[in-house]
């Protein structure tokens, strides 16, 4: 997971990035509000979702509805992301597509908000740990990608199925059971399998003995 303190303190955000948003018009006025919608291409590397299971393909359309609210510590961002995720059914392995609505809410703090009300005796190590759990604004900008990734993962099923009643695959031959509802294999009780084999051996032996006895009977009759 990307460090929450990360980009804002250690790098420079690019306002041309579609997942970077500008809060400067809120003007640090508590209670100021801004609503916006934006359609962007889903980011990749890694996939937006659960890698190897299900996710929003890179470049797929992603619809964002956001509410930006200025508060004392920073900007509270509340929103919803809507997209189509692709994967495969864990029961029958058929491809599937599901619509995902991922809700999220995150505080993006002003870089100097950390210093307000902080005790001079505060442990720097504790401060560093706190920063790891926070997002920060950079020149009034914030990057939504990390928050978005976490929200989409939480909104997606860990074990996606094409339908709740999917019967899956036959464990013996792999045939799709939904397409062959009457499909079955005759079960053989292993406790009787050995006896069955023995019975067949005995029958074969009796046939051989009968075949060998016939010439002897004819010889006695000739005498």
Short mmCIF file of C-alpha atoms in Angstrom, two decimals:
data_model
loop_
_atom_site.label_atom_id
_atom_site.label_comp_id
_atom_site.label_asym_id
_atom_site.label_seq_id
_atom_site.Cartn_x
_atom_site.Cartn_y
_atom_site.Cartn_z
CA UNK A 1 0.00 0.00 0.00
CA UNK A 2 1.23 3.54 -0.75
CA UNK A 3 2.22 5.52 2.34
CA UNK A 4 -0.48 7.97 3.24
CA UNK A 5 1.99 10.70 4.01
CA UNK A 6 3.88 9.82 0.86
CA UNK A 7 3.36 11.94 -2.22
CA UNK A 8 2.46 15.18 -0.52
CA UNK A 9 5.58 15.32 1.62
CA UNK A 10 8.15 13.52 -0.51
CA UNK A 11 7.27 14.50 -4.06
CA UNK A 12 5.44 16.95 -6.26
CA UNK A 13 1.92 16.34 -7.47
CA UNK A 14 1.15 16.88 -11.14
CA UNK A 15 -2.08 18.84 -11.61
CA UNK A 16 -2.41 17.21 -15.04
CA UNK A 17 -2.89 13.81 -13.43
CA UNK A 18 -6.65 13.07 -13.60
CA UNK A 19 -6.59 11.69 -10.05
CA UNK A 20 -5.04 14.87 -8.63
CA UNK A 21 -7.56 17.46 -7.41
CA UNK A 22 -7.25 21.13 -6.53
CA UNK A 23 -8.77 22.42 -3.27
CA UNK A 24 -7.35 25.97 -3.33
CA UNK A 25 -10.63 27.65 -4.19
CA UNK A 26 -11.98 26.47 -0.82
CA UNK A 27 -9.57 29.00 0.68
CA UNK A 28 -9.10 27.32 4.05
CA UNK A 29 -12.55 28.51 5.03
CA UNK A 30 -14.10 25.92 7.37
CA UNK A 31 -17.49 24.94 5.99
CA UNK A 32 -16.64 25.81 2.39
CA UNK A 33 -17.92 23.08 0.08
CA UNK A 34 -17.27 21.94 -3.45
CA UNK A 35 -18.90 19.12 -5.40
CA UNK A 36 -17.52 17.72 -8.63
CA UNK A 37 -17.72 14.78 -10.98
CA UNK A 38 -14.95 13.47 -13.15
CA UNK A 39 -14.59 10.61 -15.63
CA UNK A 40 -11.08 9.17 -15.76
CA UNK A 41 -9.25 6.12 -17.09
CA UNK A 42 -8.62 3.47 -14.45
CA UNK A 43 -4.97 3.35 -13.39
CA UNK A 44 -2.93 0.15 -13.72
CA UNK A 45 0.29 -1.38 -12.39
CA UNK A 46 -0.98 -2.83 -10.17
CA UNK A 47 -4.54 -3.53 -11.22
CA UNK A 48 -7.28 -1.50 -9.54
CA UNK A 49 -8.72 -4.36 -7.52
CA UNK A 50 -7.56 -7.78 -6.32
CA UNK A 51 -4.65 -8.91 -8.46
CA UNK A 52 -5.24 -12.27 -10.13
CA UNK A 53 -8.87 -12.41 -8.97
CA UNK A 54 -10.92 -9.43 -10.13
CA UNK A 55 -10.28 -5.78 -10.94
CA UNK A 56 -11.03 -2.77 -13.10
CA UNK A 57 -8.94 -3.12 -16.29
CA UNK A 58 -6.33 -0.46 -16.89
CA UNK A 59 -7.80 2.33 -19.02
CA UNK A 60 -11.42 1.35 -18.35
CA UNK A 61 -13.81 4.27 -17.64
CA UNK A 62 -14.05 5.24 -13.98
CA UNK A 63 -16.75 7.67 -12.82
CA UNK A 64 -16.02 9.77 -9.72
CA UNK A 65 -18.48 11.78 -7.65
CA UNK A 66 -16.70 13.86 -5.00
CA UNK A 67 -17.60 16.20 -2.16
CA UNK A 68 -14.77 18.40 -0.86
CA UNK A 69 -15.38 20.10 2.47
CA UNK A 70 -12.97 22.48 4.16
CA UNK A 71 -12.45 21.86 7.87
CA UNK A 72 -9.97 23.21 10.43
CA UNK A 73 -7.36 20.48 9.85
CA UNK A 74 -7.63 20.22 6.07
CA UNK A 75 -10.10 19.02 3.44
CA UNK A 76 -12.49 16.15 4.04
CA UNK A 77 -13.07 14.21 0.81
CA UNK A 78 -16.16 12.03 0.48
CA UNK A 79 -17.00 10.23 -2.73
CA UNK A 80 -18.04 7.27 -4.81
CA UNK A 81 -16.23 5.55 -7.66
CA UNK A 82 -18.20 3.54 -10.24
CA UNK A 83 -16.70 1.16 -12.77
CA UNK A 84 -16.97 -2.32 -14.32
CA UNK A 85 -14.65 -4.95 -12.88
CA UNK A 86 -13.62 -8.10 -14.73
CA UNK A 87 -12.48 -11.47 -13.44
CA UNK A 88 -13.53 -15.11 -13.47
CA UNK A 89 -15.98 -17.16 -11.44
CA UNK A 90 -14.20 -19.08 -8.68
CA UNK A 91 -16.60 -22.01 -9.15
CA UNK A 92 -16.83 -22.55 -12.91
CA UNK A 93 -13.87 -20.37 -14.07
CA UNK A 94 -16.05 -18.57 -16.65
CA UNK A 95 -15.26 -14.86 -17.31
CA UNK A 96 -17.51 -12.40 -15.49
CA UNK A 97 -18.13 -8.66 -15.26
CA UNK A 98 -19.64 -6.90 -12.26
CA UNK A 99 -20.52 -3.28 -11.59
CA UNK A 100 -18.70 -1.87 -8.57
CA UNK A 101 -19.67 1.15 -6.44
CA UNK A 102 -16.84 2.02 -4.06
CA UNK A 103 -17.59 4.58 -1.33
CA UNK A 104 -14.79 6.34 0.52
CA UNK A 105 -14.06 9.19 2.90
CA UNK A 106 -10.63 10.55 3.76
CA UNK A 107 -9.10 13.58 5.45
CA UNK A 108 -6.32 15.38 3.58
CA UNK A 109 -4.52 17.49 6.17
CA UNK A 110 -2.74 20.80 5.72
CA UNK A 111 1.02 20.23 6.11
CA UNK A 112 1.17 22.77 8.96
CA UNK A 113 -1.89 21.38 10.74
CA UNK A 114 0.38 18.83 12.40
CA UNK A 115 2.10 21.52 14.46
CA UNK A 116 -1.04 23.03 15.96
CA UNK A 117 -1.58 22.02 19.55
CA UNK A 118 1.34 19.59 19.51
CA UNK A 119 3.22 19.34 22.78
CA UNK A 120 6.89 20.33 22.73
CA UNK A 121 7.57 17.08 24.62
CA UNK A 122 6.01 14.92 21.91
CA UNK A 123 8.15 11.99 20.80
CA UNK A 124 9.35 12.46 17.16
CA UNK A 125 8.98 8.70 16.63
CA UNK A 126 5.31 8.89 17.59
CA UNK A 127 4.84 11.81 15.19
CA UNK A 128 6.36 9.79 12.34
CA UNK A 129 3.97 6.90 13.04
CA UNK A 130 1.02 9.29 13.03
CA UNK A 131 2.11 10.70 9.66
CA UNK A 132 2.14 7.19 8.15
CA UNK A 133 -1.59 7.01 8.87
CA UNK A 134 -2.44 10.36 7.33
CA UNK A 135 -2.76 11.99 3.91
CA UNK A 136 -1.48 15.51 3.32
CA UNK A 137 -2.24 18.28 0.87
CA UNK A 138 0.56 19.67 -1.26
CA UNK A 139 0.05 23.27 -2.34
CA UNK A 140 -3.68 22.69 -2.08
CA UNK A 141 -3.54 19.52 -4.23
CA UNK A 142 -4.25 15.93 -3.27
CA UNK A 143 -3.79 12.61 -5.07
CA UNK A 144 -6.82 10.31 -4.80
CA UNK A 145 -5.22 7.14 -6.23
CA UNK A 146 -4.19 5.46 -2.97
CA UNK A 147 -7.60 6.10 -1.37
CA UNK A 148 -9.32 4.88 -4.52
CA UNK A 149 -7.36 1.64 -4.61
CA UNK A 150 -8.22 0.80 -1.01
CA UNK A 151 -11.91 1.59 -1.56
CA UNK A 152 -12.22 -0.54 -4.71
CA UNK A 153 -10.52 -3.53 -3.07
CA UNK A 154 -12.96 -3.35 -0.15
CA UNK A 155 -15.95 -3.07 -2.52
CA UNK A 156 -15.02 -6.12 -4.62
CA UNK A 157 -15.88 -9.73 -3.68
CA UNK A 158 -12.91 -11.83 -2.56
CA UNK A 159 -14.48 -14.87 -4.27
CA UNK A 160 -16.49 -13.63 -7.27
CA UNK A 161 -19.14 -15.91 -8.77
CA UNK A 162 -21.04 -15.61 -12.05
CA UNK A 163 -24.25 -16.21 -10.08
CA UNK A 164 -25.04 -17.27 -6.54
CA UNK A 165 -26.50 -20.60 -7.72
CA UNK A 166 -23.49 -21.53 -9.89
CA UNK A 167 -22.93 -25.28 -9.47
CA UNK A 168 -19.28 -25.11 -10.53
CA UNK A 169 -17.35 -27.88 -12.27
CA UNK A 170 -17.47 -31.64 -11.91
CA UNK A 171 -14.60 -32.63 -9.63
CA UNK A 172 -13.91 -35.75 -11.69
CA UNK A 173 -14.08 -34.62 -15.32
CA UNK A 174 -14.28 -30.83 -15.12
CA UNK A 175 -17.54 -30.43 -17.07
CA UNK A 176 -19.62 -27.33 -16.26
CA UNK A 177 -22.53 -28.56 -14.15
CA UNK A 178 -24.92 -25.68 -14.94
CA UNK A 179 -24.91 -26.78 -18.58
CA UNK A 180 -25.30 -30.46 -17.66
CA UNK A 181 -27.66 -30.58 -14.66
CA UNK A 182 -28.11 -34.37 -14.86
CA UNK A 183 -24.40 -35.11 -15.06
CA UNK A 184 -23.03 -37.66 -12.57
CA UNK A 185 -20.53 -40.48 -12.21
CA UNK A 186 -21.44 -43.90 -10.77
CA UNK A 187 -19.77 -44.13 -7.41
CA UNK A 188 -17.85 -47.30 -6.63
CA UNK A 189 -17.53 -48.30 -2.98
CA UNK A 190 -13.85 -49.09 -2.49
CA UNK A 191 -14.82 -51.66 0.15
CA UNK A 192 -16.49 -53.78 -2.56
CA UNK A 193 -14.07 -53.04 -5.38
CA UNK A 194 -11.54 -55.68 -4.20
CA UNK A 195 -14.25 -58.31 -3.75
CA UNK A 196 -15.59 -57.56 -7.21
CA UNK A 197 -12.14 -58.09 -8.67
CA UNK A 198 -11.76 -61.36 -6.76
CA UNK A 199 -15.14 -62.60 -7.97
CA UNK A 200 -14.19 -61.91 -11.57
CA UNK A 201 -10.90 -63.79 -11.08
CA UNK A 202 -12.73 -66.82 -9.65
CA UNK A 203 -15.19 -66.82 -12.54
CA UNK A 204 -12.35 -66.72 -15.06
CA UNK A 205 -10.65 -69.65 -13.26
CA UNK A 206 -13.80 -71.75 -13.29
CA UNK A 207 -14.18 -71.23 -17.02
CA UNK A 208 -10.59 -72.34 -17.57
CA UNK A 209 -11.12 -75.49 -15.49
CA UNK A 210 -14.28 -76.38 -17.33
CA UNK A 211 -12.52 -75.95 -20.64
CA UNK A 212 -9.70 -78.31 -19.55
CA UNK A 213 -12.02 -81.03 -18.15
CA UNK A 214 -13.94 -81.78 -21.30
CA UNK A 215 -11.18 -83.86 -23.06
CA UNK A 216 -10.80 -86.11 -19.98
CA UNK A 217 -14.49 -86.88 -19.88
CA UNK A 218 -14.44 -87.95 -23.52
CA UNK A 219 -11.48 -90.30 -22.94
CA UNK A 220 -13.30 -92.11 -20.09
CA UNK A 221 -16.38 -92.55 -22.23
CA UNK A 222 -14.29 -94.04 -25.06
CA UNK A 223 -12.80 -96.65 -22.66
#
